[in-house]
CSV table of C-alpha atoms and ligand atoms in Angstrom, one decimal:
chain,number,residue,atom,x,y,z
A,73,MET,CA,0.0,0.0,0.0
A,74,SER,CA,1.2,3.5,-0.7
A,75,GLN,CA,1.0,4.9,2.8
A,76,GLU,CA,1.3,8.5,1.8
A,77,ILE,CA,-1.9,8.6,-0.3
A,78,ARG,CA,-5.4,8.0,0.9
A,79,PHE,CA,-8.4,7.2,-1.1
A,80,ASP,CA,-10.0,10.5,-0.1
A,81,GLN,CA,-7.2,12.3,-1.9
A,82,LEU,CA,-7.9,10.8,-5.3
A,83,SER,CA,-10.8,13.1,-6.3
A,84,LEU,CA,-13.3,10.3,-6.3
A,85,ASP,CA,-16.9,10.9,-5.4
A,86,PRO,CA,-17.3,10.9,-1.6
A,87,ARG,CA,-19.9,8.1,-1.8
A,88,ILE,CA,-17.4,5.9,-3.5
A,89,VAL,CA,-14.7,6.8,-1.0
A,90,SER,CA,-17.1,5.9,1.8
A,91,ALA,CA,-17.9,2.5,0.3
A,92,VAL,CA,-14.1,1.8,0.0
A,93,THR,CA,-13.3,2.8,3.5
A,94,GLU,CA,-16.2,0.8,4.8
A,95,SER,CA,-14.6,-2.2,3.1
A,96,GLY,CA,-11.6,-1.5,5.3
A,97,TYR,CA,-9.3,0.1,2.8
A,98,LEU,CA,-7.7,3.5,3.5
A,99,HIS,CA,-4.7,3.5,1.2
A,100,PRO,CA,-4.7,2.6,-2.5
A,101,THR,CA,-2.4,-0.1,-3.6
A,102,PRO,CA,0.4,1.0,-6.0
A,103,VAL,CA,-1.6,0.0,-9.1
A,104,GLN,CA,-4.6,1.8,-7.8
A,105,ALA,CA,-2.6,4.9,-7.0
A,106,GLN,CA,-1.3,5.0,-10.5
A,107,ALA,CA,-4.3,3.9,-12.5
A,108,ILE,CA,-7.1,5.9,-10.8
A,109,PRO,CA,-5.9,9.4,-11.6
A,110,ALA,CA,-5.0,8.4,-15.1
A,111,LEU,CA,-8.4,6.9,-15.7
A,112,LEU,CA,-10.2,9.9,-14.2
A,113,ASP,CA,-8.3,11.9,-16.8
A,114,GLY,CA,-9.7,9.7,-19.6
A,115,ALA,CA,-6.5,7.8,-20.5
A,116,ASP,CA,-6.4,4.4,-22.0
A,117,LEU,CA,-4.4,2.0,-19.9
A,118,LEU,CA,-2.3,-1.1,-20.4
A,119,VAL,CA,-1.5,-2.7,-17.0
A,120,SER,CA,0.7,-5.6,-16.2
A,121,SER,CA,0.8,-6.5,-12.6
A,122,ARG,CA,0.8,-9.5,-10.4
A,123,THR,CA,-2.4,-11.0,-9.1
A,124,GLY,CA,-3.7,-9.7,-5.8
A,125,SER,CA,-2.4,-6.2,-6.5
A,126,GLY,CA,-5.9,-4.7,-6.4
A,127,LYS,CA,-6.7,-4.3,-10.1
A,128,THR,CA,-10.4,-4.6,-9.8
A,129,ALA,CA,-10.8,-1.5,-7.7
A,130,ALA,CA,-8.2,0.2,-9.9
A,131,PHE,CA,-10.7,0.3,-12.7
A,132,MET,CA,-14.0,0.0,-10.9
A,133,LEU,CA,-13.6,3.1,-8.7
A,134,PRO,CA,-12.9,5.6,-11.5
A,135,ALA,CA,-15.6,3.9,-13.6
A,136,LEU,CA,-18.2,4.3,-10.9
A,137,HIS,CA,-17.1,7.8,-10.4
A,138,ARG,CA,-17.8,8.6,-14.0
A,139,LEU,CA,-21.2,6.8,-14.0
A,140,ALA,CA,-22.3,8.6,-10.8
A,141,THR,CA,-21.1,12.1,-11.7
A,142,GLN,CA,-21.8,12.3,-15.5
A,143,PRO,CA,-25.2,10.9,-16.1
A,144,ALA,CA,-25.9,9.9,-19.7
A,145,PRO,CA,-29.2,9.2,-21.4
A,146,GLY,CA,-30.1,6.0,-23.2
A,147,ARG,CA,-30.0,2.2,-22.7
A,148,GLY,CA,-27.3,-0.4,-22.5
A,149,PRO,CA,-24.1,-0.5,-20.5
A,150,ARG,CA,-21.8,2.4,-20.1
A,151,LEU,CA,-19.1,0.3,-18.5
A,152,LEU,CA,-18.4,-3.1,-20.1
A,153,VAL,CA,-16.0,-5.5,-18.4
A,154,LEU,CA,-14.9,-8.7,-20.2
A,155,SER,CA,-13.6,-11.5,-18.1
A,156,PRO,CA,-12.3,-15.0,-19.1
A,157,THR,CA,-14.2,-17.0,-16.5
A,158,ARG,CA,-17.5,-17.0,-14.7
A,159,GLU,CA,-15.9,-16.9,-11.3
A,160,LEU,CA,-13.9,-13.9,-12.1
A,161,ALA,CA,-16.9,-12.2,-13.6
A,162,THR,CA,-18.9,-12.9,-10.5
A,163,GLN,CA,-16.2,-11.3,-8.3
A,164,ILE,CA,-16.0,-8.2,-10.5
A,165,THR,CA,-19.8,-7.9,-10.3
A,166,GLU,CA,-19.6,-8.2,-6.5
A,167,ALA,CA,-16.9,-5.5,-6.4
A,168,ALA,CA,-19.1,-3.2,-8.5
A,169,LYS,CA,-22.0,-3.7,-6.1
A,170,LYS,CA,-19.7,-3.3,-3.0
A,171,TYR,CA,-18.0,-0.1,-4.2
A,172,GLY,CA,-21.2,1.2,-5.7
A,173,ARG,CA,-23.5,0.6,-2.9
A,174,HIS,CA,-24.1,4.2,-2.1
A,175,LEU,CA,-24.9,5.0,-5.7
A,176,LYS,CA,-28.5,4.1,-6.0
A,177,GLN,CA,-28.8,4.7,-9.7
A,178,VAL,CA,-25.9,2.5,-10.8
A,179,ARG,CA,-27.1,-1.1,-11.6
A,180,THR,CA,-24.8,-4.0,-12.6
A,181,VAL,CA,-25.8,-7.0,-14.7
A,182,SER,CA,-23.6,-10.0,-15.5
A,183,ILE,CA,-23.9,-12.2,-18.5
A,184,LEU,CA,-22.3,-15.6,-17.9
A,185,GLY,CA,-22.4,-19.0,-19.4
A,186,GLY,CA,-24.4,-21.4,-17.4
A,187,VAL,CA,-27.1,-19.0,-16.3
A,188,PRO,CA,-30.4,-19.8,-17.8
A,189,TYR,CA,-31.4,-17.4,-20.6
A,190,PRO,CA,-34.8,-16.4,-19.2
A,191,VAL,CA,-33.1,-15.2,-16.0
A,192,GLN,CA,-30.5,-13.3,-17.9
A,193,ASN,CA,-33.0,-11.8,-20.3
A,194,ARG,CA,-35.1,-10.5,-17.4
A,195,MET,CA,-32.0,-8.8,-16.0
A,196,LEU,CA,-31.2,-7.3,-19.3
A,197,SER,CA,-34.7,-5.9,-19.8
A,198,LYS,CA,-34.3,-3.4,-16.9
A,199,PRO,CA,-32.0,-0.3,-17.2
A,200,TYR,CA,-28.4,-0.9,-16.1
A,201,GLU,CA,-25.1,0.9,-16.5
A,202,ILE,CA,-22.5,-1.8,-15.8
A,203,LEU,CA,-22.2,-5.1,-17.7
A,204,VAL,CA,-19.8,-7.8,-16.7
A,205,ALA,CA,-19.6,-10.7,-19.2
A,206,THR,CA,-17.6,-13.6,-20.4
A,207,PRO,CA,-17.0,-13.2,-24.1
A,208,GLY,CA,-18.8,-16.3,-25.4
A,209,ARG,CA,-22.1,-15.6,-23.8
A,210,LEU,CA,-22.0,-11.9,-24.6
A,211,ILE,CA,-21.6,-12.8,-28.3
A,212,ASP,CA,-24.8,-14.9,-28.1
A,213,GLN,CA,-26.7,-12.0,-26.5
A,214,LEU,CA,-25.3,-9.5,-29.1
A,215,SER,CA,-26.5,-11.7,-31.9
A,216,SER,CA,-30.0,-12.0,-30.3
A,217,GLY,CA,-30.1,-8.2,-30.2
A,218,ARG,CA,-30.8,-8.1,-26.4
A,219,VAL,CA,-27.6,-6.2,-25.7
A,220,ASP,CA,-26.8,-2.8,-27.3
A,221,LEU,CA,-23.2,-1.7,-26.8
A,222,SER,CA,-23.6,1.7,-28.5
A,223,ARG,CA,-23.5,3.5,-25.2
A,224,VAL,CA,-20.3,2.0,-23.9
A,225,GLU,CA,-17.9,4.6,-22.6
A,226,MET,CA,-15.4,2.4,-21.0
A,227,LEU,CA,-14.3,-1.1,-22.0
A,228,VAL,CA,-12.2,-3.3,-19.6
A,229,LEU,CA,-10.5,-6.4,-20.7
A,230,ASP,CA,-9.5,-8.2,-17.5
A,231,GLU,CA,-7.0,-11.0,-17.5
A,232,ALA,CA,-6.7,-10.5,-21.2
A,233,ASP,CA,-3.8,-13.0,-21.5
A,234,ARG,CA,-6.2,-15.7,-20.3
A,235,MET,CA,-8.9,-14.7,-22.6
A,236,LEU,CA,-6.5,-15.1,-25.5
A,237,ASP,CA,-5.3,-18.5,-24.1
A,238,MET,CA,-8.9,-19.6,-24.0
A,239,GLY,CA,-9.4,-18.7,-27.7
A,240,PHE,CA,-11.6,-15.7,-27.1
A,241,ILE,CA,-9.6,-13.3,-29.3
A,242,GLU,CA,-12.1,-13.1,-32.1
A,243,ASP,CA,-15.0,-12.7,-29.7
A,244,VAL,CA,-13.2,-9.9,-27.9
A,245,GLN,CA,-12.5,-8.2,-31.2
A,246,ARG,CA,-16.1,-8.5,-32.3
A,247,ILE,CA,-17.4,-7.2,-29.0
A,248,ALA,CA,-14.9,-4.2,-29.1
A,249,GLY,CA,-16.1,-3.6,-32.7
A,250,ALA,CA,-19.7,-3.2,-31.4
A,251,THR,CA,-18.7,-0.4,-29.0
A,252,PRO,CA,-18.1,3.3,-30.0
A,253,GLY,CA,-14.7,4.1,-31.3
A,254,GLN,CA,-14.2,7.0,-28.8
A,255,ARG,CA,-14.5,4.8,-25.8
A,256,GLN,CA,-11.9,4.5,-23.1
A,257,THR,CA,-10.2,1.1,-23.1
A,258,LEU,CA,-8.3,-0.7,-20.4
A,259,LEU,CA,-6.3,-3.9,-20.8
A,260,PHE,CA,-5.1,-5.9,-17.8
A,261,SER,CA,-2.8,-8.8,-18.2
A,262,ALA,CA,-0.3,-10.7,-16.0
A,263,THR,CA,1.9,-11.3,-19.0
A,264,MET,CA,2.7,-9.1,-22.0
A,265,GLY,CA,3.3,-11.5,-24.8
A,266,LYS,CA,3.3,-10.6,-28.5
A,267,GLU,CA,-0.5,-11.3,-28.9
A,268,ILE,CA,-1.4,-9.0,-26.0
A,269,VAL,CA,0.7,-6.3,-27.4
A,270,ARG,CA,-0.9,-6.7,-30.8
A,271,LEU,CA,-4.4,-6.7,-29.3
A,272,SER,CA,-3.5,-3.5,-27.3
A,273,ARG,CA,-2.3,-1.9,-30.5
A,274,ASP,CA,-5.7,-2.7,-32.1
A,275,LEU,CA,-7.9,-1.6,-29.3
A,276,LEU,CA,-6.0,1.0,-27.2
A,277,ARG,CA,-5.2,4.6,-28.0
A,278,GLU,CA,-1.8,5.9,-26.8
A,279,PRO,CA,-2.2,3.9,-23.6
A,280,LEU,CA,-0.5,4.7,-20.4
A,281,ARG,CA,1.6,1.7,-19.4
A,282,ILE,CA,1.6,0.6,-15.8
A,283,GLU,CA,3.9,-2.1,-14.7
A,284,ALA,CA,3.1,-2.3,-11.0
A,285,THR,CA,5.3,-5.2,-9.9
A,286,SER,CA,7.2,-7.3,-12.4
A,287,GLN,CA,6.5,-11.0,-12.3
A,288,GLN,CA,10.0,-11.6,-11.1
A,289,ALA,CA,9.9,-9.3,-8.1
A,290,SER,CA,6.5,-10.4,-7.0
A,291,HIS,CA,5.3,-13.0,-4.5
A,292,GLU,CA,7.7,-12.1,-1.7
A,293,HIS,CA,4.8,-12.7,0.7
A,294,ILE,CA,4.2,-16.2,-0.6
A,295,ASP,CA,6.5,-18.9,0.8
A,296,GLN,CA,7.1,-21.2,-2.2
A,297,ARG,CA,8.1,-24.8,-1.4
A,298,LEU,CA,8.9,-27.9,-3.4
A,299,HIS,CA,8.5,-31.4,-2.1
A,300,TYR,CA,9.8,-34.3,-4.2
A,301,VAL,CA,7.8,-37.4,-4.3
A,302,ASP,CA,8.8,-40.9,-5.6
A,303,ASN,CA,5.5,-41.9,-6.9
A,304,LEU,CA,1.8,-41.3,-6.7
A,305,ALA,CA,1.4,-43.2,-3.5
A,306,HIS,CA,4.0,-41.1,-1.9
A,307,LYS,CA,2.4,-38.0,-3.2
A,308,ASN,CA,-1.0,-39.0,-1.8
A,309,ARG,CA,0.5,-39.7,1.6
A,310,LEU,CA,2.3,-36.4,1.6
A,311,LEU,CA,-0.8,-34.5,0.7
A,312,ALA,CA,-2.8,-36.2,3.4
A,313,HIS,CA,-0.1,-35.2,5.9
A,314,LEU,CA,0.1,-31.6,4.7
A,315,LEU,CA,-3.7,-31.1,4.9
A,316,GLN,CA,-3.8,-32.6,8.4
A,317,ASP,CA,-1.7,-29.7,9.7
A,318,GLY,CA,-3.5,-27.2,11.8
A,319,SER,CA,-1.8,-24.3,10.1
A,320,VAL,CA,-3.7,-25.0,6.9
A,321,HIS,CA,-6.6,-22.7,7.4
A,322,GLN,CA,-8.0,-23.2,3.9
A,323,ALA,CA,-6.2,-24.7,0.9
A,324,ILE,CA,-6.7,-25.0,-2.9
A,325,VAL,CA,-5.3,-28.2,-4.3
A,326,PHE,CA,-4.7,-28.0,-8.0
A,327,THR,CA,-5.0,-31.1,-10.3
A,328,ALA,CA,-4.4,-31.3,-14.0
A,329,THR,CA,-7.8,-32.7,-14.9
A,330,LYS,CA,-11.4,-32.3,-14.0
A,331,ARG,CA,-11.7,-36.0,-13.3
A,332,ASP,CA,-8.8,-36.0,-10.9
A,333,ALA,CA,-10.3,-33.0,-9.1
A,334,ASP,CA,-13.5,-35.0,-8.6
A,335,ILE,CA,-11.8,-38.1,-7.4
A,336,LEU,CA,-9.4,-36.3,-5.1
A,337,ALA,CA,-12.1,-34.2,-3.6
A,338,SER,CA,-14.3,-37.2,-2.9
A,339,ASP,CA,-11.4,-39.2,-1.4
A,340,LEU,CA,-10.4,-36.3,0.8
A,341,SER,CA,-14.0,-36.0,2.0
A,342,GLY,CA,-13.8,-39.7,2.7
A,343,LEU,CA,-10.8,-39.0,4.9
A,344,GLY,CA,-12.8,-36.5,6.9
A,345,HIS,CA,-11.8,-33.2,5.2
A,346,ALA,CA,-14.4,-30.6,4.3
A,347,ALA,CA,-13.4,-30.8,0.7
A,348,ALA,CA,-15.1,-30.2,-2.7
A,349,ALA,CA,-14.1,-30.0,-6.3
A,350,LEU,CA,-14.4,-27.0,-8.6
A,351,HIS,CA,-14.0,-27.4,-12.4
A,352,GLY,CA,-15.5,-26.3,-15.7
A,353,ASP,CA,-17.8,-29.3,-16.1
A,354,MET,CA,-19.9,-28.4,-13.0
A,355,HIS,CA,-23.1,-26.5,-13.4
A,356,GLN,CA,-23.0,-22.9,-12.4
A,357,GLY,CA,-25.2,-23.4,-9.4
A,358,ALA,CA,-22.9,-26.0,-8.0
A,359,ARG,CA,-19.8,-23.8,-8.7
A,360,ASN,CA,-21.4,-20.9,-6.9
A,361,ARG,CA,-22.4,-23.1,-3.9
A,362,THR,CA,-18.9,-24.4,-3.7
A,363,LEU,CA,-17.2,-21.0,-3.8
A,364,ASP,CA,-19.7,-19.7,-1.3
A,365,GLY,CA,-18.9,-22.6,1.0
A,366,LEU,CA,-15.2,-21.7,0.6
A,367,ARG,CA,-15.9,-18.0,1.4
A,368,ARG,CA,-18.0,-18.8,4.4
A,369,GLY,CA,-15.4,-21.2,5.7
A,370,ARG,CA,-17.7,-24.3,5.4
A,371,LEU,CA,-15.1,-25.8,3.0
A,372,ARG,CA,-11.5,-26.1,4.0
A,373,VAL,CA,-10.1,-27.8,0.9
A,374,LEU,CA,-11.0,-26.9,-2.6
A,375,VAL,CA,-9.7,-29.3,-5.3
A,376,ALA,CA,-9.7,-27.4,-8.6
A,377,THR,CA,-8.5,-27.1,-12.1
A,378,ASP,CA,-6.7,-24.1,-13.4
A,379,VAL,CA,-9.5,-22.5,-15.4
A,380,ALA,CA,-12.0,-22.8,-12.6
A,381,ALA,CA,-9.7,-21.4,-10.0
A,382,ARG,CA,-8.6,-18.4,-12.0
A,383,GLY,CA,-9.2,-15.2,-10.1
A,384,ILE,CA,-10.6,-16.7,-6.9
A,385,ASP,CA,-10.1,-14.2,-4.1
A,386,VAL,CA,-10.7,-15.7,-0.7
A,387,PRO,CA,-8.6,-14.2,2.1
A,388,GLY,CA,-8.8,-17.4,4.2
A,389,ILE,CA,-6.7,-19.4,1.7
A,390,SER,CA,-3.5,-20.0,3.6
A,391,HIS,CA,-2.1,-22.7,1.3
A,392,VAL,CA,-2.0,-23.5,-2.4
A,393,ILE,CA,-0.9,-27.1,-3.2
A,394,ASN,CA,0.1,-28.1,-6.7
A,395,TYR,CA,-0.8,-31.8,-6.7
A,396,ASP,CA,0.0,-31.7,-10.4
A,397,LEU,CA,2.3,-29.0,-11.7
A,398,PRO,CA,0.5,-26.7,-14.2
A,399,LYS,CA,1.1,-27.4,-17.9
A,400,MET,CA,1.7,-23.7,-18.6
A,401,ALA,CA,4.3,-22.0,-16.5
A,402,GLU,CA,2.2,-18.8,-16.3
A,403,ASP,CA,-0.5,-20.8,-14.5
A,404,TYR,CA,1.9,-21.4,-11.7
A,405,VAL,CA,1.9,-17.7,-11.0
A,406,HIS,CA,-1.9,-17.5,-11.0
A,407,ARG,CA,-2.2,-20.5,-8.8
A,408,ILE,CA,0.1,-19.3,-6.1
A,409,GLY,CA,-1.6,-15.9,-6.3
A,410,ARG,CA,-4.7,-17.5,-4.8
A,411,THR,CA,-3.0,-17.4,-1.4
A,412,GLY,CA,-1.4,-14.4,0.3
A,413,ARG,CA,-4.5,-12.3,-0.6
A,414,ALA,CA,-5.1,-8.8,0.7
A,415,GLY,CA,-1.8,-8.4,2.5
A,416,ASN,CA,-1.7,-11.8,4.1
A,417,GLN,CA,1.2,-14.3,4.0
A,418,GLY,CA,0.7,-17.5,2.0
A,419,ILE,CA,2.3,-20.8,1.5
A,420,ALA,CA,2.5,-22.5,-2.0
A,421,ILE,CA,3.6,-26.1,-2.1
A,422,SER,CA,4.4,-28.0,-5.2
A,423,LEU,CA,4.6,-31.8,-5.3
A,424,ALA,CA,6.8,-33.0,-8.1
A,425,SER,CA,8.6,-36.1,-9.2
A,426,GLY,CA,11.6,-36.6,-11.4
A,427,ARG,CA,9.3,-36.4,-14.4
A,428,ASP,CA,8.4,-32.8,-13.6
A,429,LEU,CA,11.9,-31.4,-13.9
A,430,VAL,CA,11.5,-29.8,-17.3
A,431,GLN,CA,8.3,-28.1,-16.2
A,432,LEU,CA,9.8,-27.0,-12.9
A,433,LYS,CA,12.6,-25.4,-14.8
A,434,ARG,CA,10.2,-23.5,-17.0
A,435,ILE,CA,8.4,-22.2,-13.9
A,436,GLU,CA,11.6,-21.2,-12.2
A,437,ARG,CA,12.7,-19.4,-15.4
A,438,LEU,CA,9.4,-17.5,-15.5
A,439,THR,CA,9.4,-16.5,-11.9
A,440,GLY,CA,13.1,-15.8,-11.9
A,441,ARG,CA,13.8,-17.8,-8.8
A,442,ALA,CA,14.3,-21.4,-7.7
A,443,ILE,CA,11.7,-22.9,-5.5
A,444,ALA,CA,13.2,-24.1,-2.2
A,445,VAL,CA,13.2,-27.8,-1.7
A,446,HIS,CA,11.6,-29.0,1.5
A,447,THR,CA,11.4,-32.4,3.2
A,448,ILE,CA,9.3,-33.6,6.0
A,449,GLU,CA,10.6,-36.3,8.4
A,450,GLY,CA,9.1,-39.6,7.5
A,451,PHE,CA,8.1,-38.3,4.0
A,452,GLU,CA,11.5,-37.9,2.4
A,453,PRO,CA,11.8,-39.1,-1.2
A,454,LYS,CA,13.8,-42.3,-1.4
A,455,VAL,CA,15.5,-41.0,-4.5
A,456,PRO,CA,16.5,-37.4,-4.0
A,457,VAL,CA,15.8,-35.8,-7.3
A,458,ARG,CA,17.7,-32.5,-6.9
A,459,HIS,CA,18.9,-31.5,-3.5
A,460,ALA,CA,19.9,-27.9,-4.2
A,461,PRO,CA,17.7,-25.5,-6.0
A,462,GLN,CA,20.6,-24.0,-7.9
A,463,ASP,CA,21.2,-27.4,-9.5
A,464,ALA,CA,18.9,-26.3,-12.3
A,465,LYS,CA,20.2,-28.9,-14.7
A,466,GLY,CA,18.2,-31.5,-12.7
A,467,ARG,CA,21.2,-33.6,-12.1
A,468,ARG,CA,20.8,-36.1,-9.4
A,469,PRO,CA,23.1,-35.2,-6.5
A,470,GLY,CA,25.2,-38.0,-5.1
A,471,LYS,CA,25.8,-36.7,-1.6
A,472,GLY,CA,24.6,-34.2,0.8
A,473,GLN,CA,20.9,-35.0,0.8
A,474,PRO,CA,20.0,-36.4,4.2
A,475,ARG,CA,18.2,-39.6,3.5
A,476,SER,CA,15.5,-40.9,5.7
A,477,ALA,CA,16.8,-43.3,8.3
A,478,ARG,CA,14.1,-45.7,7.3
A,479,PRO,CA,14.2,-46.5,3.7
A,480,GLU,CA,10.4,-46.0,3.6
A,481,SER,CA,7.9,-45.3,6.3
A,482,PRO,CA,5.9,-48.5,6.8
A,483,PRO,CA,2.3,-48.1,5.9
A,484,ARG,CA,0.4,-47.0,8.9
A,485,ARG,CA,-3.3,-46.8,9.4
A,486,GLY,CA,-5.1,-43.5,9.2
A,487,MET,CA,-3.7,-40.5,7.5
A,488,GLY,CA,-0.3,-42.0,7.1
A,489,ALA,CA,-1.5,-45.2,5.5
A,490,PRO,CA,-1.7,-45.3,1.7
A,491,ALA,CA,-5.0,-43.5,1.1
A,492,PRO,CA,-7.8,-45.3,-0.6
A,493,TRP,CA,-7.5,-42.8,-3.5
A,494,ILE,CA,-4.1,-44.0,-4.6
A,495,LYS,CA,-4.3,-44.4,-8.3
A,496,SER,CA,-2.0,-46.4,-10.6
A,497,GLU,CA,1.0,-44.6,-12.1
A,498,ARG,CA,-0.4,-45.5,-15.5
A,499,GLY,CA,-3.5,-43.6,-14.7
A,500,THR,CA,-1.4,-40.5,-14.0
A,501,GLN,CA,0.5,-40.7,-17.1
A,502,ALA,CA,-2.6,-41.0,-19.2
A,503,ARG,CA,-3.8,-37.6,-17.9
A,504,LYS,CA,-3.3,-35.2,-20.7
A,505,ARG,CA,-4.7,-31.7,-20.9
A,506,PRO,CA,-5.3,-29.4,-18.0
A,507,GLY,CA,-9.1,-29.4,-17.6
A,508,GLY,CA,-11.4,-26.8,-16.3
B,21,ADP,P1,-6.1,-8.5,-8.8
B,21,ADP,O1,-7.2,-8.3,-9.7
B,21,ADP,O2,-4.9,-7.6,-9.0
B,21,ADP,O3,-5.6,-10.0,-8.7
B,21,ADP,P2,-8.0,-8.0,-6.7
B,21,ADP,O4,-8.6,-6.7,-7.3
B,21,ADP,O5,-8.8,-9.2,-6.9
B,21,ADP,O6,-6.6,-8.2,-7.3
B,21,ADP,O7,-7.7,-7.6,-5.2
B,21,ADP,C1,-7.0,-8.5,-4.4
B,21,ADP,C2,-7.5,-8.3,-2.9
B,21,ADP,O8,-7.0,-7.1,-2.4
B,21,ADP,C3,-9.0,-8.3,-2.8
B,21,ADP,O9,-9.3,-9.1,-1.6
B,21,ADP,C4,-9.3,-6.9,-2.5
B,21,ADP,O10,-10.5,-6.7,-1.8
B,21,ADP,C5,-8.1,-6.4,-1.8
B,21,ADP,N1,-7.9,-5.0,-2.0
B,21,ADP,C6,-8.2,-4.2,-3.0
B,21,ADP,N2,-7.8,-2.9,-2.8
B,21,ADP,C7,-7.2,-2.9,-1.6
B,21,ADP,C8,-6.6,-1.8,-0.9
B,21,ADP,N3,-6.5,-0.6,-1.4
B,21,ADP,N4,-6.1,-2.2,0.3
B,21,ADP,C9,-6.1,-3.4,0.8
B,21,ADP,N5,-6.7,-4.5,0.1
B,21,ADP,C10,-7.2,-4.2,-1.1
B,22,MG,MG1,-8.2,-9.4,-11.1
């Protein structure tokens, strides 16, 4: 937080400042401190910053300010926010409602896949100023003529890199094409690859660039650890042990596939954990109930795929556990960003075997640092894969790694025993694409 600036010094409408301070925030985060004045000035913005840096309020507060202080006639949204996933869109909608709660005339509607059309159509039939949407469903509604984007003053592309990854590029461009050319445009992205730069050239006008915290410098508040495992049985034992620890307030466990998320969640429930799965094959109602359970603390362990967990912002998440490493190195950054929210500390634990060394290297190259290798007594790998993080070649060290006194902990009953959800190694290898 920038201690020297307060929200009431940013020339925002006092009703918005009240809503923000009632949420417990006095000082803008660095991204907010830079973005808010620029947006109030009408600038386009290209922002790369790490997750958890407060980007939502960075665009929502100035947008609300404009809606509240400069009324405009007509129908259709004045602020349009595009988001890659339903969960993220829901969080943005909640932020709009939270920060706009003293602005009676500002209504927010969200258009998300999975919500029945009649429900959505009813919401769209009343006047509203803010529309939060996932690109696919918005395209449907545009074609049906239920949404008119000719009043859009501000277009926000949140997590644009992920929207491109998910193949929404044409949808995004079509949607942007349906909005007025003189709009203000904001693009947020964790990474600034070639495609993002190209998209920003197409859609933004002389944007102000904000690079709040580079990917490399970020995540000091997240303790990143690596545990090597010999095989799946070892991995399962270690996971059970980790989750048993009282310091785990809430955890998200990431799996590579939807199916594994289901299996692991049900097996962990069987072991007595308040666990549930979250992935893209679930109905919206079930997804909402699960996230709500996590927010209210009824759930302690969420087993999720990458797409479903994107953007989840629950302050109680003390641990992120990579049961499977992500296919894409960028997803590692997003995953660990689910913990250490809102100024908290977080712990991110990756479970990896010798097979994951290439992927590990990619992750470490992206984050610019080696993940510290940890061992737990009784759970040491029999074959030390790489004892020092600086041995980035993945060579197997000969000496120096303290081996377990026992070659392998004998199977015990309870949490230490091989869990009933141990799957065959073949099963693991057959897993292909990250689901969600
Ligand atoms: P990002 O989009 O950059 O990942 P979010 O907008 O989701 O980050 O915000 C991350 C968390 O920080 C949220 O819990 C949010 O409520 C909180 N937050 C936002 N602004 C502030 C602030 N000025 N001070 C403290 N916490 C904040
Ligand atoms: Mg965000």
